[in-house]
Amino acid sequence: MDYFKKQQLRELAILNGTLREESPSPSPHLSPSVSPFNSTGMKRAKTGR
């Protein structure tokens, strides 16, 4: 469980950093060209699928 949590946090940090670097807008669905994996990941988390 610890390893999984660490990986999740690390991924979130990377995604957030990439989002900040790629586009100033914090909304991932507004800039899907940044990364399809990022968009689907965020959407999945929001929809709960």
Short mmCIF file of C-alpha atoms in Angstrom, two decimals:
data_model
loop_
_atom_site.label_atom_id
_atom_site.label_comp_id
_atom_site.label_asym_id
_atom_site.label_seq_id
_atom_site.Cartn_x
_atom_site.Cartn_y
_atom_site.Cartn_z
CA MET A 1 0.00 0.00 0.00
CA ASP A 2 2.82 2.40 0.85
CA TYR A 3 4.48 1.83 -2.52
CA PHE A 4 1.19 2.43 -4.35
CA LYS A 5 0.54 5.64 -2.42
CA LYS A 6 4.07 6.87 -3.13
CA GLN A 7 3.68 6.15 -6.83
CA GLN A 8 0.33 7.96 -6.95
CA LEU A 9 1.77 11.03 -5.23
CA ARG A 10 4.76 10.98 -7.54
CA GLU A 11 2.51 10.72 -10.61
CA LEU A 12 0.33 13.57 -9.36
CA ALA A 13 3.37 15.75 -8.79
CA ILE A 14 4.70 14.97 -12.28
CA LEU A 15 1.31 15.60 -13.87
CA ASN A 16 0.87 18.86 -11.97
CA GLY A 17 4.37 19.98 -12.90
CA THR A 18 3.79 19.11 -16.56
CA LEU A 19 0.44 20.85 -16.56
CA ARG A 20 1.99 23.99 -15.08
CA GLU A 21 4.82 23.93 -17.61
CA GLU A 22 2.64 23.15 -20.63
CA SER A 23 -0.27 25.52 -19.93
CA PRO A 24 -0.98 28.21 -17.30
CA SER A 25 -4.59 27.04 -16.97
CA PRO A 26 -5.08 24.50 -14.12
CA SER A 27 -7.93 22.78 -16.02
CA PRO A 28 -6.68 19.61 -17.78
CA HIS A 29 -9.85 19.16 -19.85
CA LEU A 30 -9.29 22.62 -21.32
CA SER A 31 -5.95 21.54 -22.81
CA PRO A 32 -6.20 17.85 -23.84
CA SER A 33 -3.27 18.29 -26.23
CA VAL A 34 -0.92 18.35 -23.23
CA SER A 35 -1.22 14.60 -22.63
CA PRO A 36 -4.04 12.11 -23.33
CA PHE A 37 -3.01 9.99 -20.34
CA ASN A 38 -3.22 13.05 -18.10
CA SER A 39 -6.70 13.97 -19.35
CA THR A 40 -8.07 10.44 -19.01
CA GLY A 41 -6.47 10.11 -15.57
CA MET A 42 -8.06 13.31 -14.32
CA LYS A 43 -11.43 12.47 -15.88
CA ARG A 44 -11.35 8.99 -14.41
CA ALA A 45 -10.64 10.40 -10.94
CA LYS A 46 -13.48 12.93 -11.24
CA THR A 47 -16.09 10.54 -12.66
CA GLY A 48 -15.03 7.75 -10.31
CA ARG A 49 -14.91 5.15 -13.08
#
